Coordinates of C-alpha atoms in Angstrom, one line a residue:
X776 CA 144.5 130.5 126.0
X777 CA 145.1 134.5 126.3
X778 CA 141.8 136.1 127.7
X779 CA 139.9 137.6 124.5
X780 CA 139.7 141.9 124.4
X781 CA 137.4 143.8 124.7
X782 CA 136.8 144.1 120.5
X783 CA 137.0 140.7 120.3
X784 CA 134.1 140.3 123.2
X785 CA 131.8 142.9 121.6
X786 CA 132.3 141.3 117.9
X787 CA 131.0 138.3 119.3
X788 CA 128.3 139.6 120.8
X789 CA 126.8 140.6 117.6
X790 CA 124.3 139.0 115.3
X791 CA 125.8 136.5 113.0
X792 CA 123.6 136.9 109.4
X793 CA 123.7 134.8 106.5
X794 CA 121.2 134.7 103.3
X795 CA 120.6 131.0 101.8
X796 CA 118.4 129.6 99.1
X797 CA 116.1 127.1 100.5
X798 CA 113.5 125.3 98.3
X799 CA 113.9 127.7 95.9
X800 CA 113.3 130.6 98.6
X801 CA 116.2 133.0 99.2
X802 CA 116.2 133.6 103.3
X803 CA 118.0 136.0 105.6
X804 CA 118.8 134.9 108.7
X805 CA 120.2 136.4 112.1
X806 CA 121.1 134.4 114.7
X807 CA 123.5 134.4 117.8
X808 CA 125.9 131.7 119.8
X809 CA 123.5 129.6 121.6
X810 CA 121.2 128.5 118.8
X811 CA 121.9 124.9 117.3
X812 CA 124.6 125.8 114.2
X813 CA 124.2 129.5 114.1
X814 CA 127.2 129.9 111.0
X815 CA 124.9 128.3 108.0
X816 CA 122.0 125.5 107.9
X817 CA 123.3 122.6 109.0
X818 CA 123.3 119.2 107.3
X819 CA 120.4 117.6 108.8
X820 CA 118.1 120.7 108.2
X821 CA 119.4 120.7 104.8
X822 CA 118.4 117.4 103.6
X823 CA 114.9 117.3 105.2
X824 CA 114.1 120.3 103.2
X825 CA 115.3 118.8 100.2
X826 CA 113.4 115.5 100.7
X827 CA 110.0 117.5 102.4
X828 CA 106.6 117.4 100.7
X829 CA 105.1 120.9 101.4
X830 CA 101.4 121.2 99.9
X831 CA 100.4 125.4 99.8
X832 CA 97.5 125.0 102.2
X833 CA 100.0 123.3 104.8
X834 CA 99.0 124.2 108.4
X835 CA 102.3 123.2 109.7
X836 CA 104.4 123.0 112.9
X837 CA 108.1 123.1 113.2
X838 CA 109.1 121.4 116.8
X839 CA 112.7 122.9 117.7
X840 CA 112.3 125.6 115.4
X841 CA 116.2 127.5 116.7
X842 CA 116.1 130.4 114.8
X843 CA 113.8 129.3 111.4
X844 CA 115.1 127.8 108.7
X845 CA 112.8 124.6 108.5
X846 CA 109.3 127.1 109.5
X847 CA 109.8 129.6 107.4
X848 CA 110.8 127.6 104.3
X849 CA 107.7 125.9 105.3
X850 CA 105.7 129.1 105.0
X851 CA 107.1 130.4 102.0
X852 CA 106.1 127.1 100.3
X853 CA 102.3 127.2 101.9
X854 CA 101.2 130.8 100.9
X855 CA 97.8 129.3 101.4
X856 CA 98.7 127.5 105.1
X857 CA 101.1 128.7 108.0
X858 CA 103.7 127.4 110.2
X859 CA 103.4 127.4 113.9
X860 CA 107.4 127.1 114.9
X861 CA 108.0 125.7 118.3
X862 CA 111.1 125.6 121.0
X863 CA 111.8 125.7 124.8
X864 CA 114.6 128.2 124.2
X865 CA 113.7 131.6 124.5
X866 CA 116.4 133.3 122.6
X867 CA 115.7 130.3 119.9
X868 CA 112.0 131.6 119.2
X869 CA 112.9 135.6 119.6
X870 CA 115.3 135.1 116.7
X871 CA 112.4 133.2 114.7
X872 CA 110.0 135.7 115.3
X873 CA 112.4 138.0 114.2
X874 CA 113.7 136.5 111.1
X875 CA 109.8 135.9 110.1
X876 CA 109.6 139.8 110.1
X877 CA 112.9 140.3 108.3
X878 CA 111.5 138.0 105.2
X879 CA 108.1 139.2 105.3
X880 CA 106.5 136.0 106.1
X881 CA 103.3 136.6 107.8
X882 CA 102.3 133.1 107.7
X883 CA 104.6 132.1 110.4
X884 CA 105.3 132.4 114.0
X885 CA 107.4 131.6 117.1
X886 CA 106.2 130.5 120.9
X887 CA 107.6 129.3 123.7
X888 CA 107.2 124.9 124.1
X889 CA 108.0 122.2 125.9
X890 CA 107.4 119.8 122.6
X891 CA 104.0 120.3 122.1
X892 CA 103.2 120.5 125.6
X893 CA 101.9 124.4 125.4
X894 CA 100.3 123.8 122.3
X895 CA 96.2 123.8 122.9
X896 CA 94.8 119.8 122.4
X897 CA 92.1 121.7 119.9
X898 CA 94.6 122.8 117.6
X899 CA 95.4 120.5 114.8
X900 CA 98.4 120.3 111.9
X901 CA 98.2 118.5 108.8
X902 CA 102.3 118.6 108.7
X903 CA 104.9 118.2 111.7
X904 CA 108.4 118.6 111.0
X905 CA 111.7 118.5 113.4
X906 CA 115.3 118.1 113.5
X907 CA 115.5 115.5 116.4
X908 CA 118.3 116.0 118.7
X909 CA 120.0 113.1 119.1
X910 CA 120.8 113.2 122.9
X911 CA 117.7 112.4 124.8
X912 CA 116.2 109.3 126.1
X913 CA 113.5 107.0 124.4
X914 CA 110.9 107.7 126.3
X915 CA 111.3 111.4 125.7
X916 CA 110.9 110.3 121.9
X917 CA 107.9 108.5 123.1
X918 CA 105.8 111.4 124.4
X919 CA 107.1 113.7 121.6
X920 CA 105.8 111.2 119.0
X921 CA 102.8 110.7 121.0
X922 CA 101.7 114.5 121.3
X923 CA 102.6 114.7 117.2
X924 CA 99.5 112.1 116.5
X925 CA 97.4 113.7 119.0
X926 CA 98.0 116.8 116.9
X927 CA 97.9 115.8 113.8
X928 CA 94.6 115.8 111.4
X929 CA 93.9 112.1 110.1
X930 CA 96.2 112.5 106.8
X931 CA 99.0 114.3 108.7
X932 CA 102.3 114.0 108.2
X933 CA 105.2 113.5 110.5
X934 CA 108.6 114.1 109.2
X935 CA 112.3 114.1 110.7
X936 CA 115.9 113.6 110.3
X937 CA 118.2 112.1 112.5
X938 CA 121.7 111.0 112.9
X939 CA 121.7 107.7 110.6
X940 CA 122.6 105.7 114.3
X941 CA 118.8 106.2 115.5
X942 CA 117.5 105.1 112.2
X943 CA 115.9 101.6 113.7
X944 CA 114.5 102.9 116.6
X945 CA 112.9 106.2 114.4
X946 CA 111.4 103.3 112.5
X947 CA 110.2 101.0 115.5
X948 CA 108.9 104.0 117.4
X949 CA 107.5 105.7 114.3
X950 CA 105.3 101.7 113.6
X951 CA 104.4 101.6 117.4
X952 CA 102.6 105.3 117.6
X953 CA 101.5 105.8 113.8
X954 CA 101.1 102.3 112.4
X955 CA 103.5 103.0 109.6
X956 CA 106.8 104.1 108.2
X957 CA 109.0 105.3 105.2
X958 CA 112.5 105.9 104.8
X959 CA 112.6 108.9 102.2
X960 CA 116.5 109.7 102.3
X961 CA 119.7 108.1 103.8
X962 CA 122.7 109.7 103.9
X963 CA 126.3 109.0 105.5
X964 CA 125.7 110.8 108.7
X965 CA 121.6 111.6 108.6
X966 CA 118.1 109.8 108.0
X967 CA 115.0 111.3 106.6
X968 CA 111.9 109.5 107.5
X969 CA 108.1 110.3 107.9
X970 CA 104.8 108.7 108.9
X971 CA 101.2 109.8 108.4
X972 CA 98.2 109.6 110.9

């Protein structure tokens, strides 16, 4: 491959925006190379939203957050609550924050964390959402699940989607640390399934 020019170069270092209706809430996004499917909302993200109970007083946190789309949907549909949005990349929770400011959603924000490992133990959710990657070992699943219930108020709800493969082992895991289970949505290539404390 011919080494790209220098227009080419810059162009990509740009932004890439797109604008997409999500749970009846039209977004506009920025993101950059780097962030997890920075062109459009990816599949995954896609069908958790459209299979997500969001109640208005929601106080939320998005685990993996890239640059928004699952938080601040979140937040536009819990004028009353707020989303906490979560992820260990830097340049993931800048472009967040950012988009948050861009839509005028005041009920949400961006830090820096390991999981929930930065998170204060006093601080509670009533809803925990995340895109689970689908590279990482079961024992890393473990402790993420585990900090979720720590977090979560007695009613809270977990939710996630995953490629369809780890479907058996969401379920397991998902009896093990919360005593319960519910598939909500299977599709060809992703899972939707939740749990409450």
């Amino acid at each position: 491959m011919a080494p790209l020019d220098r227009n080419t170069i810059d162009r990509l270092r740009q932004d890439i925006h797109f604008s997409e209706t999500l749970n009846g809430h039209t977004l506009v996004f920025h993101t950059t190379w780097g962030i997890f499917s920075p062109r459009a909302i990816d599949e995954g993200t896609r069908l958790l939203l459209e299979h997500l109970e969001i109640r208005e007083n929601d106080r939320a946190i998005d685990l993996g957050c890239g640059y928004g789309p699952l938080g601040l949907t979140i937040a536009k549909s819990a004028p009353q609550g707020e989303c906490l949005m979560v992820d260990k990349d830097f340049v993931a929770v800048e472009y967040a924050n950012a988009n948050a400011a861009r839509n005028h959603i005041d009920n949400a924000s961006a830090m820096l964390s390991d999981g929930l490992k930065h998170i204060g133990r006093q601080q509670k959710f009533t809803l925990a959402v995340t895109n689970l990657p689908a590279k990482t070992s079961n024992e890393h699943y473990y402790l993420f699940f585990q900090d979720i219930y720590e977090h979560l108020e007695p009613g809270g709800r977990i939710y996630v989607v995953v490629i369809s493969g780890l479907r058996q082992f969401i379920k397991r895991a998902f009896i093990e640390v919360f005593g319960n289970h519910k598939k909500i949505k299977q599709s060809k290539n992703y899972t939707v399934a939740m749990a409450t404390k």
